[in-house]
PDB file of C-alpha atoms in Angstrom:
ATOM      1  CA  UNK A   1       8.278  13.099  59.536  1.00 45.00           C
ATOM      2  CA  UNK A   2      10.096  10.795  62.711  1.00 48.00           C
ATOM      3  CA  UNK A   3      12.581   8.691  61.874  1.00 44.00           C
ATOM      4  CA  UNK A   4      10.037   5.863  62.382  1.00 42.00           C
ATOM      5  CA  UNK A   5       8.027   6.672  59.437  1.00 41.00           C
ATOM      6  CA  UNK A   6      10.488   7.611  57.708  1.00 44.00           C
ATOM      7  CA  UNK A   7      11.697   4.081  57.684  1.00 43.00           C
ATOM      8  CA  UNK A   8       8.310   2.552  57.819  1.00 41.00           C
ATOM      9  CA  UNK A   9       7.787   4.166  54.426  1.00 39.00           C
ATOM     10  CA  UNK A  10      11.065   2.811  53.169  1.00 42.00           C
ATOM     11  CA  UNK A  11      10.130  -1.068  54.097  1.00 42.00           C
ATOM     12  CA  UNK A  12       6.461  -0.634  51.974  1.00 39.00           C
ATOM     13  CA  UNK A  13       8.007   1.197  49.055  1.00 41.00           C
ATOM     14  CA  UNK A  14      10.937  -1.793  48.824  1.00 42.00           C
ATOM     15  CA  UNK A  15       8.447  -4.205  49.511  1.00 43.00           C
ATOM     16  CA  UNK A  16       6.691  -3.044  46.756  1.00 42.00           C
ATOM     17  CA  UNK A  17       9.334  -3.421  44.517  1.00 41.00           C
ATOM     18  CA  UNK A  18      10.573  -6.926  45.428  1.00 44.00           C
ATOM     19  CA  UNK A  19       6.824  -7.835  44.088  1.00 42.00           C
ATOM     20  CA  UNK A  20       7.453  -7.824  41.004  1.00 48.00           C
ATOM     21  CA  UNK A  21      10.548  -9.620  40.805  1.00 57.00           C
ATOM     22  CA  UNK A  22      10.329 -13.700  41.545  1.00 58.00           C
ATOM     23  CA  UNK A  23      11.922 -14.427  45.189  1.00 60.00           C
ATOM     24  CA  UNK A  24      13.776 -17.385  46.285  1.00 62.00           C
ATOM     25  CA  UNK A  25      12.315 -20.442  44.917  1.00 71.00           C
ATOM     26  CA  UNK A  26       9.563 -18.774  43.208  1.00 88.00           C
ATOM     27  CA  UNK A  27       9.127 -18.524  39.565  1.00 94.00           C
ATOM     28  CA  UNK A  28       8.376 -15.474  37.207  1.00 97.00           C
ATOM     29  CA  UNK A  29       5.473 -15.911  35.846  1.00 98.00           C
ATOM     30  CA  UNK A  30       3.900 -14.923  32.336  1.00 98.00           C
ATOM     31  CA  UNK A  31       0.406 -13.931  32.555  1.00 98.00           C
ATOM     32  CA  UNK A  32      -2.336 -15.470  30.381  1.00 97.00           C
ATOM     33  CA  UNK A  33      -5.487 -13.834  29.889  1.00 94.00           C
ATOM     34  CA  UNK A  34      -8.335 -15.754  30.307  1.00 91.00           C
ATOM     35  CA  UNK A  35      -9.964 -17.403  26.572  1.00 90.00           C
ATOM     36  CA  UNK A  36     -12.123 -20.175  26.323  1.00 85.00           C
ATOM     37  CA  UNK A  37     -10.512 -22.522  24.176  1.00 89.00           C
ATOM     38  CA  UNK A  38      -7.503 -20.958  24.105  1.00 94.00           C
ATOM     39  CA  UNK A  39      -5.857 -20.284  27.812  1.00 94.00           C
ATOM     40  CA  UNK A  40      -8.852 -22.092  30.206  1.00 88.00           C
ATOM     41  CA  UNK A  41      -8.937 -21.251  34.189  1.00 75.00           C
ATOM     42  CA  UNK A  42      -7.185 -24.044  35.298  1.00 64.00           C
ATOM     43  CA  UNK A  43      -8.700 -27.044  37.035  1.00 60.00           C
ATOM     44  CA  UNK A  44      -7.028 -27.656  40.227  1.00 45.00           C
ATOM     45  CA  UNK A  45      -8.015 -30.953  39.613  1.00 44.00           C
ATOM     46  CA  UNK A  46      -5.573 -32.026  36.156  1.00 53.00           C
ATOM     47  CA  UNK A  47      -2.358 -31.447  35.380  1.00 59.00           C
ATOM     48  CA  UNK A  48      -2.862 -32.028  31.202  1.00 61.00           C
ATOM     49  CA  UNK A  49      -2.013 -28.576  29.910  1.00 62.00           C
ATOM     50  CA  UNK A  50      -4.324 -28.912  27.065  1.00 62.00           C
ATOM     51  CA  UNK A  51      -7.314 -29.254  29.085  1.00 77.00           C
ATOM     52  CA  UNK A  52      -6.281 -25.997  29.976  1.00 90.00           C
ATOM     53  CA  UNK A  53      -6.238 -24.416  26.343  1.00 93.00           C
ATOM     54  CA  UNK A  54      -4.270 -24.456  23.184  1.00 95.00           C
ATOM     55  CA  UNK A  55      -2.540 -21.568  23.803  1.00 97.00           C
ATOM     56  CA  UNK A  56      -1.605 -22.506  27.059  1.00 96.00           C
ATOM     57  CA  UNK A  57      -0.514 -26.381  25.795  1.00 95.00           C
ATOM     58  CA  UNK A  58       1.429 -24.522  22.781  1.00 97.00           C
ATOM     59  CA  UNK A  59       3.303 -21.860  25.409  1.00 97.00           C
ATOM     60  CA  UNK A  60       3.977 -24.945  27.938  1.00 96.00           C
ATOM     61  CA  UNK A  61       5.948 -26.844  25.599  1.00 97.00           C
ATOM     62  CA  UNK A  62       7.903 -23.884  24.637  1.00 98.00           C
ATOM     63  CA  UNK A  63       8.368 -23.275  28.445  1.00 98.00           C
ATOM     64  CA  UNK A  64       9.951 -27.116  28.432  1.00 97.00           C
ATOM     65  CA  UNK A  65      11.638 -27.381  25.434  1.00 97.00           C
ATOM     66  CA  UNK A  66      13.619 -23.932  26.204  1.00 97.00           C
ATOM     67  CA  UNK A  67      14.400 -24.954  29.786  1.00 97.00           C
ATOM     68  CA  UNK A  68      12.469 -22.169  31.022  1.00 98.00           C
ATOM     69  CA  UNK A  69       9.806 -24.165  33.143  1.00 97.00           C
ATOM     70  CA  UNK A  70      12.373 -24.095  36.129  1.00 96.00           C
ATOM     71  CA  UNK A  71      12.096 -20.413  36.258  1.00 97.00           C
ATOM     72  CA  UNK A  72       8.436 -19.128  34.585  1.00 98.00           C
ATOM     73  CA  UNK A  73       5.303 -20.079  34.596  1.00 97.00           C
ATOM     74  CA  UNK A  74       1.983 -19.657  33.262  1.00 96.00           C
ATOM     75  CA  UNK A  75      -1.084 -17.299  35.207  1.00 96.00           C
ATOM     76  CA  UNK A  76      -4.269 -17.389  33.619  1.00 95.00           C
ATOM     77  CA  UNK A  77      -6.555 -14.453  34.947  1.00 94.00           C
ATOM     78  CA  UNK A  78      -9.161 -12.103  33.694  1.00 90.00           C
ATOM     79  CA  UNK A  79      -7.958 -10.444  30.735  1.00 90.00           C
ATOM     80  CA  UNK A  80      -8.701  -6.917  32.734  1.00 89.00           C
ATOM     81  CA  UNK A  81      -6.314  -8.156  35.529  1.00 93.00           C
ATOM     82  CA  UNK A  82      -3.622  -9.457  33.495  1.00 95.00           C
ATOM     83  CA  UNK A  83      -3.749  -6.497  31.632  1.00 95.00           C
ATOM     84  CA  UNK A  84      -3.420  -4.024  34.530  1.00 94.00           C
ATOM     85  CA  UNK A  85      -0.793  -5.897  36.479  1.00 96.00           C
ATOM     86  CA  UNK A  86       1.328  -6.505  33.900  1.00 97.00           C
ATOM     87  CA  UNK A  87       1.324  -2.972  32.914  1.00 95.00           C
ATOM     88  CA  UNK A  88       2.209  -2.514  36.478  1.00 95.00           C
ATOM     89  CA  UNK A  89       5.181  -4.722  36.362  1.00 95.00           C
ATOM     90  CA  UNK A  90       4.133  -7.522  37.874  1.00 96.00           C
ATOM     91  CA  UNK A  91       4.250 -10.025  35.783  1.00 98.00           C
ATOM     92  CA  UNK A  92       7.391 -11.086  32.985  1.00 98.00           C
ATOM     93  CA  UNK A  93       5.378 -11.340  30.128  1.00 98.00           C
ATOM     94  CA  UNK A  94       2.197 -11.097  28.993  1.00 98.00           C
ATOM     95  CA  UNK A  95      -0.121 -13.214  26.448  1.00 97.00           C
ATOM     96  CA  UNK A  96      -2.475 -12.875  23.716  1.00 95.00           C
ATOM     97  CA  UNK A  97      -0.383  -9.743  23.358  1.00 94.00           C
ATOM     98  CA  UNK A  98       0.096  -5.866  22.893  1.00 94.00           C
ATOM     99  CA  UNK A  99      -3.132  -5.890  20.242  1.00 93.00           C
ATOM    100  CA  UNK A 100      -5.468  -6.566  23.144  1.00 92.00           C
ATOM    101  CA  UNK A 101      -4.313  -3.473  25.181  1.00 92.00           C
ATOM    102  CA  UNK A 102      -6.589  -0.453  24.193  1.00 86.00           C
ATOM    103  CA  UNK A 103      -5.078   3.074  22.996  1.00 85.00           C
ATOM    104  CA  UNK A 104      -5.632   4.292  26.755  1.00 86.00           C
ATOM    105  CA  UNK A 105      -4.137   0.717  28.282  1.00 89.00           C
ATOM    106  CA  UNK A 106      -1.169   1.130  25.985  1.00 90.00           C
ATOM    107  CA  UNK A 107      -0.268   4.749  27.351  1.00 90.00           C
ATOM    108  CA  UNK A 108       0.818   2.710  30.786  1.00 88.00           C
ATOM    109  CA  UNK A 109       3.064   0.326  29.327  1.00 93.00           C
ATOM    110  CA  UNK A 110       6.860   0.526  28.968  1.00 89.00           C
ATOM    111  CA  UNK A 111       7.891   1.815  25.402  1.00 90.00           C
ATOM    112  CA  UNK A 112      10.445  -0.738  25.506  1.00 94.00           C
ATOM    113  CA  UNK A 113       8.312  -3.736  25.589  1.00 96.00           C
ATOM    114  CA  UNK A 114       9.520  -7.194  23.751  1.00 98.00           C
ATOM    115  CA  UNK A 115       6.561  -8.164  21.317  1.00 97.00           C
ATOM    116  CA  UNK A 116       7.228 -11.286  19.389  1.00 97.00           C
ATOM    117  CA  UNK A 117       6.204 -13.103  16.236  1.00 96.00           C
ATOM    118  CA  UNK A 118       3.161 -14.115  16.008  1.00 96.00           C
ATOM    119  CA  UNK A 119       1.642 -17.737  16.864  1.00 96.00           C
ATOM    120  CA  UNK A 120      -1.354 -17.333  16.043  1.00 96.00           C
ATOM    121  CA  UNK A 121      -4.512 -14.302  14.670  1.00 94.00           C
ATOM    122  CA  UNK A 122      -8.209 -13.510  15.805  1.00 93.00           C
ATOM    123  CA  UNK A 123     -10.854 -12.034  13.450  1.00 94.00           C
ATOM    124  CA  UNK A 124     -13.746 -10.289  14.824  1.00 96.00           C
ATOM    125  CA  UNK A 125     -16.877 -11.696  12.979  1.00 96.00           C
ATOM    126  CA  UNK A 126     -20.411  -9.679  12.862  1.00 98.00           C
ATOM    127  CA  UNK A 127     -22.899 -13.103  12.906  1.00 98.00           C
ATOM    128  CA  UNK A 128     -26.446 -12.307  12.878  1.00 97.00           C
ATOM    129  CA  UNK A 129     -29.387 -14.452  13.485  1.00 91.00           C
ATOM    130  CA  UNK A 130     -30.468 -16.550  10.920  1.00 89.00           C
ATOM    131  CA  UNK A 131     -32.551 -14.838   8.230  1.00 89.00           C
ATOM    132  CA  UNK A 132     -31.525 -11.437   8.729  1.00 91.00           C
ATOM    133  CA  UNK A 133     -29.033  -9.336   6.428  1.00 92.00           C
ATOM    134  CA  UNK A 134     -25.196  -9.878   6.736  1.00 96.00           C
ATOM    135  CA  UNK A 135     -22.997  -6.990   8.044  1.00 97.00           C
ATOM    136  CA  UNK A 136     -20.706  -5.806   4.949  1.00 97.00           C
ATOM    137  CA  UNK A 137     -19.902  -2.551   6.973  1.00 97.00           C
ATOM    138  CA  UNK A 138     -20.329  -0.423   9.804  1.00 97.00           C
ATOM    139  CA  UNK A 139     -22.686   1.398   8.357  1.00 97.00           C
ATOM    140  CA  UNK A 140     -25.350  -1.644   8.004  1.00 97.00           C
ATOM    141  CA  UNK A 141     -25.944  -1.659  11.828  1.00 97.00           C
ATOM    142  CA  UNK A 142     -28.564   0.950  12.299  1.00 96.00           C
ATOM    143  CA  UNK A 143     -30.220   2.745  15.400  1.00 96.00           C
ATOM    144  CA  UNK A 144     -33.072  -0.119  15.409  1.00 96.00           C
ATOM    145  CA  UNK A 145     -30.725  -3.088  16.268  1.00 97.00           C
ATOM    146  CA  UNK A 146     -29.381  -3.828  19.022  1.00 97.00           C
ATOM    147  CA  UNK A 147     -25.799  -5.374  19.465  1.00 98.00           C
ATOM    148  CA  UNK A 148     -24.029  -7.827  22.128  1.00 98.00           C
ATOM    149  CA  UNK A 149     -20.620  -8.025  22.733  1.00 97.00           C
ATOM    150  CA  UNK A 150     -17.782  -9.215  24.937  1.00 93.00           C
ATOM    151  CA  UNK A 151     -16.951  -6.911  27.696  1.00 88.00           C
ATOM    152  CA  UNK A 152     -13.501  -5.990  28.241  1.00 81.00           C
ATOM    153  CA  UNK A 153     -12.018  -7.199  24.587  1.00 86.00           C
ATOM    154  CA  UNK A 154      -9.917  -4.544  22.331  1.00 87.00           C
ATOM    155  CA  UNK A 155     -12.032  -1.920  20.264  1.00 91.00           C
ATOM    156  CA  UNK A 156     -11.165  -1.041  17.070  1.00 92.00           C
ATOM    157  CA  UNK A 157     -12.008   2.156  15.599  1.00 93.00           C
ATOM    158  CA  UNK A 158     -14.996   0.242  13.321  1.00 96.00           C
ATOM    159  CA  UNK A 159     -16.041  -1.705  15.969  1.00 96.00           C
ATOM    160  CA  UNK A 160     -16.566   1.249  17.997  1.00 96.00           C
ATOM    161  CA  UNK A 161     -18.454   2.480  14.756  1.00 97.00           C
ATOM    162  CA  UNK A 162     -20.901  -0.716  14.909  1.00 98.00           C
ATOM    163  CA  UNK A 163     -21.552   0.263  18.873  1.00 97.00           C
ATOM    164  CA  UNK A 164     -22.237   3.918  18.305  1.00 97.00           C
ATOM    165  CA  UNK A 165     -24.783   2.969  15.336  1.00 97.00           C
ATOM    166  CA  UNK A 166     -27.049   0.627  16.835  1.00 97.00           C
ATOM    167  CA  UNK A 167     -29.880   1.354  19.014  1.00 96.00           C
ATOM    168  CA  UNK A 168     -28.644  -0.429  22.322  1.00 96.00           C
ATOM    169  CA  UNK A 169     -25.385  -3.045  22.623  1.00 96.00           C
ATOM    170  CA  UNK A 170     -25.409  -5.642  25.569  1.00 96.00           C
ATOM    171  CA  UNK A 171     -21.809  -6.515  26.663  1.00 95.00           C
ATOM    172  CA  UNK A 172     -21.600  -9.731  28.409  1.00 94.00           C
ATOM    173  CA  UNK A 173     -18.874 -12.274  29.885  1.00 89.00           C
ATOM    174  CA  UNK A 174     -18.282 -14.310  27.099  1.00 91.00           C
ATOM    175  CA  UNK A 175     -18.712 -15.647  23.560  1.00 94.00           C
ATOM    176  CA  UNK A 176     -20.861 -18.281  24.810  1.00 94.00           C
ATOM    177  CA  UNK A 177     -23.214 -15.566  26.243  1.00 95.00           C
ATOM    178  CA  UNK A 178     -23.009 -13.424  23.266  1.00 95.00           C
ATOM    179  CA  UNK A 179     -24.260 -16.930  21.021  1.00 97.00           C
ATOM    180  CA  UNK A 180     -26.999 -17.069  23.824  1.00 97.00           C
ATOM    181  CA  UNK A 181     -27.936 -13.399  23.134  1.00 96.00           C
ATOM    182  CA  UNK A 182     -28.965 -14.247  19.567  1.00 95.00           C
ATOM    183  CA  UNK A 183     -30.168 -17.714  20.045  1.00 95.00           C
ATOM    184  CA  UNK A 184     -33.080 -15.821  22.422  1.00 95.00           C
ATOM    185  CA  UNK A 185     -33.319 -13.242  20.042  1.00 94.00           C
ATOM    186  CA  UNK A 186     -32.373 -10.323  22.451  1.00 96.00           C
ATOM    187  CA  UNK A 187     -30.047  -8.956  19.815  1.00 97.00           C
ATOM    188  CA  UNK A 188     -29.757  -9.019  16.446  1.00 97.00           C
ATOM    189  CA  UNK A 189     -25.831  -9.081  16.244  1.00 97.00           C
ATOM    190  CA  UNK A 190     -23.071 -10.289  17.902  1.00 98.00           C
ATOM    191  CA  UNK A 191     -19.394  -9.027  17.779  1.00 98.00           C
ATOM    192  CA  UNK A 192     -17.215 -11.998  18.104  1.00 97.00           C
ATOM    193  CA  UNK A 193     -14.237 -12.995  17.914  1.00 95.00           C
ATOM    194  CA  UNK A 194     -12.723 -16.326  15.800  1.00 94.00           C
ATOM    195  CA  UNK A 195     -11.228 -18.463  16.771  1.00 93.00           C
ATOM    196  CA  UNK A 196     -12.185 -17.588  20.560  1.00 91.00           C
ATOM    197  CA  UNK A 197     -16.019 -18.512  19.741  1.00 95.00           C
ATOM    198  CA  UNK A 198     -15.281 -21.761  18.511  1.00 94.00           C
ATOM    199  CA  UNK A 199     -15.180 -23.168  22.409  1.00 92.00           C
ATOM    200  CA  UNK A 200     -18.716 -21.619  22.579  1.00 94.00           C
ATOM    201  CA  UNK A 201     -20.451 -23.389  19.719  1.00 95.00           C
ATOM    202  CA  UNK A 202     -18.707 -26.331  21.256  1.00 92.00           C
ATOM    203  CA  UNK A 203     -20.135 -26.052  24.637  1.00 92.00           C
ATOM    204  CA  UNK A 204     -23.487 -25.536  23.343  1.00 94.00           C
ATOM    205  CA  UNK A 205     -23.707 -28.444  20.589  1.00 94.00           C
ATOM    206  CA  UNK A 206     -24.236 -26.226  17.859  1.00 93.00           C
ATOM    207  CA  UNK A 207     -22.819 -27.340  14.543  1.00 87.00           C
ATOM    208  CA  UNK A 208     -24.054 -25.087  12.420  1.00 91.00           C
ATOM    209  CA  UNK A 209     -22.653 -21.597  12.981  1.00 94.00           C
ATOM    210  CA  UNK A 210     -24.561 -18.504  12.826  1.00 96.00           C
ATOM    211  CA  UNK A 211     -23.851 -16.514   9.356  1.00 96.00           C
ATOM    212  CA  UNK A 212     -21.680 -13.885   8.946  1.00 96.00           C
ATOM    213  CA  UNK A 213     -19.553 -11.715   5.727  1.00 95.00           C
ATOM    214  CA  UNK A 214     -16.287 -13.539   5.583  1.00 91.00           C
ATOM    215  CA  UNK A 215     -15.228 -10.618   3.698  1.00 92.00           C
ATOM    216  CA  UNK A 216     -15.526  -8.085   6.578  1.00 95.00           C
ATOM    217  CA  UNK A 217     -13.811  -7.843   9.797  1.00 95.00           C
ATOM    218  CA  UNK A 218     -13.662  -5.056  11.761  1.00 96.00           C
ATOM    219  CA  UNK A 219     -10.987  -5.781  13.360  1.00 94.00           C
ATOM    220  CA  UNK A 220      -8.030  -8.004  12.860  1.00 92.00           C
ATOM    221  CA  UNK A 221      -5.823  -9.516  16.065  1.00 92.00           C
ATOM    222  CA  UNK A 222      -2.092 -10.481  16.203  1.00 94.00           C
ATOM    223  CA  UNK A 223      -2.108 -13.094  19.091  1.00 96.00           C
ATOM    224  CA  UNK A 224       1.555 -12.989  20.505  1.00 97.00           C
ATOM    225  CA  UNK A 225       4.133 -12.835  23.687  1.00 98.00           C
ATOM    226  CA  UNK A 226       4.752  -9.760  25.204  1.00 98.00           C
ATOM    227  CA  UNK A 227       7.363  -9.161  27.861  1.00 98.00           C
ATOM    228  CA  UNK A 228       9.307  -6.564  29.748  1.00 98.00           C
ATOM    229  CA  UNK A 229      12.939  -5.817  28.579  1.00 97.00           C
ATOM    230  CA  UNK A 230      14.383  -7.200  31.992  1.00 97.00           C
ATOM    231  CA  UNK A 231      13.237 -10.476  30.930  1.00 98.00           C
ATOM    232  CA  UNK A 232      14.850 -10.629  27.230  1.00 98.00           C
ATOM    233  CA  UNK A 233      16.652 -13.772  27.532  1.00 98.00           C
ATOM    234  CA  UNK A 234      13.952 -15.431  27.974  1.00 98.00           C
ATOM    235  CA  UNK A 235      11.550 -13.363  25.587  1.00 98.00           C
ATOM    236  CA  UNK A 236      14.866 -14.159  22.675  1.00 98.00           C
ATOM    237  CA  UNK A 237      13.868 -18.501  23.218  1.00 98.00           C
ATOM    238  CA  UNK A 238      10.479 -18.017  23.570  1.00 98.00           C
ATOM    239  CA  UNK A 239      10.533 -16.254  19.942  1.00 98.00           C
ATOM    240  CA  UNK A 240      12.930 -18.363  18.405  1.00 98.00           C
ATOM    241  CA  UNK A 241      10.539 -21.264  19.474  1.00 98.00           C
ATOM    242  CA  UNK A 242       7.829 -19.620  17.644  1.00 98.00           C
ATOM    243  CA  UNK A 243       9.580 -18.980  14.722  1.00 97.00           C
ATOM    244  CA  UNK A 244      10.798 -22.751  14.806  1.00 97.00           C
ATOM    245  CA  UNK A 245       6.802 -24.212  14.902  1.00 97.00           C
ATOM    246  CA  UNK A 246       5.999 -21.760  12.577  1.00 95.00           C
ATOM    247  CA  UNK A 247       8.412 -23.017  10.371  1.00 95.00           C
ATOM    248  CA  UNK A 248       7.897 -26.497  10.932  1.00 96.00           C
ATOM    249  CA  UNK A 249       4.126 -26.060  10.741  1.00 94.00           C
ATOM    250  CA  UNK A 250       3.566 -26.892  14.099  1.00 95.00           C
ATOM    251  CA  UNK A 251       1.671 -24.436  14.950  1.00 95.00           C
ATOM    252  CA  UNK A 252      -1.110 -26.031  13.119  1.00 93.00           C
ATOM    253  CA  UNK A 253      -0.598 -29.042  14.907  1.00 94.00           C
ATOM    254  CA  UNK A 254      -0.512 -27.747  18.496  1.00 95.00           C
ATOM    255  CA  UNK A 255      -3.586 -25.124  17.766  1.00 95.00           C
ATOM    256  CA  UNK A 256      -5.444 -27.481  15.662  1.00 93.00           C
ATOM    257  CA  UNK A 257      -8.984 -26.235  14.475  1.00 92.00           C
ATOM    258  CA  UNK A 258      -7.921 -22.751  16.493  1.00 94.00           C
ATOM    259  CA  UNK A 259      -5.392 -22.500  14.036  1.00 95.00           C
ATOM    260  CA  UNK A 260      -5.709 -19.335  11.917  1.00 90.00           C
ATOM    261  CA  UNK A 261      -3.198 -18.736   9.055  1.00 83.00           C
ATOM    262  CA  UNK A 262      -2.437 -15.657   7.775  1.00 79.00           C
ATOM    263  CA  UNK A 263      -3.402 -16.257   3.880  1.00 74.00           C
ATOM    264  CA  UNK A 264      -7.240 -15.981   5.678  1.00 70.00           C
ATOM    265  CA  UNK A 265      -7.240 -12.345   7.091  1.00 72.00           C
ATOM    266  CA  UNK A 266      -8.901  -9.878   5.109  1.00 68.00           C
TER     267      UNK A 266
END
């Protein structure tokens, strides 16, 4: 290899590295994967944070009240993306957390990640359309029914069990698709999860929620902060913070009706 190449190869691979890390007058910045509701795409156009989700409102005024907005900052992208390049190391932290990363997505991350308390839990809910019989288990869903779900969102073992069951599943883009799946009656369940769907029934005016068990769940989600060990001064306030609102019950009152306490998981 010439001497050129040699140092051509040296400039990509340091370039590379310098990436990850937040140059001169840049910030780091914590990645937020995209959840209607909870951490919005952000509209260029405002600068409230909670029009751009409660998670994102609740993780800004941590940001502020720690002194950390000066150097990190919130990215909300496709939960696929966020994923990948923060397993890649570009990116501080990471939110809704490790439980969204797959067994094979979790193979590609550091073993010594930060993960911090929780602020908050999903639930994923079977709902059905109205008339038909409730999911209790896996086993319900038979190879006559067909299934929608969110593409790209965690699977649990018994959700996996509900896809592998029924005759056909649909995955789709969001929960407000997967609502529209059983509203036209092109499936006869829907995986979703709570309190993510919540924006959904929102957006399409529908008060009355479709039925589900709200004894099973096949799958229960800790939504927290996860961040690389470089960054552990930062991850250490951001924790404490949480620990502080959980304390002071203002969790509750950031997240509002998004707001799932632990006394309600299964």
């Amino acid at each position: 290899m010439s001497l050129f190449y040699r140092y051509f190869f040296l400039f990509f691979m340091l370039l590379g590295a310098l990436s990850a890390k937040a140059q001169p007058g840049q910030k780091f910045q914590i990645a937020a994967a995209e959840l209607s509701g909870l951490f919005n795409t952000p509209d260029m156009t405002s600068q409230t944070p909670s029009q751009q989700g409660v998670y994102y409102q609740l993780l800004s005024q941590m940001l502020q009240e720690t002194g950390l907005a000066s150097r990190y900052e919130l990215v909300v992208l496709p939960m696929k993306r966020a994923k990948a390049d923060f397993a890649k190391g570009l990116f501080a932290c990471y939110a809704p957390g490790l439980d969204t990363f797959d067994a094979p997505e979790r193979e590609l991350l550091d073993s010594q990640l930060l993960s911090s308390t929780p602020f908050n839990y999903a639930m994923v809910k079977v709902i059905s359309r109205p008339g038909t019989a409730l999911v209790t288990s896996a086993a319900d869903v038979t190879n006559k029914d067909q299934v929608s779900i969110v593409r790209g969102v965690p699977i649990s073992p018994q959700m996996q069990r509900i896809l592998d069951n029924a005759q056909h599943f649909y995955t789709v883009g969001s929960e407000l698709e997967n609502l529209q799946m059983l509203m036209s009656g092109r499936v006869k369940y829907s995986l979703v999860f709570y309190p993510d769907v919540l924006a959904a029934y929102r957006e399409l005016g529908l008060e009355q929620q479709f039925p589900y068990d709200h004894n099973y769940s096949p799958s229960t989600i800790r939504d927290n902060l996860i961040c690389h060990p470089q960054h552990k001064n930062a991850f250490e306030k951001i924790n404490t913070a949480i620990q502080r609102y959980q304390q002071q019950g203002k969790l509750k009152k950031v997240l509002q009706e998004y707001y799932l306490p632990p006394e309600l998981l299964p």
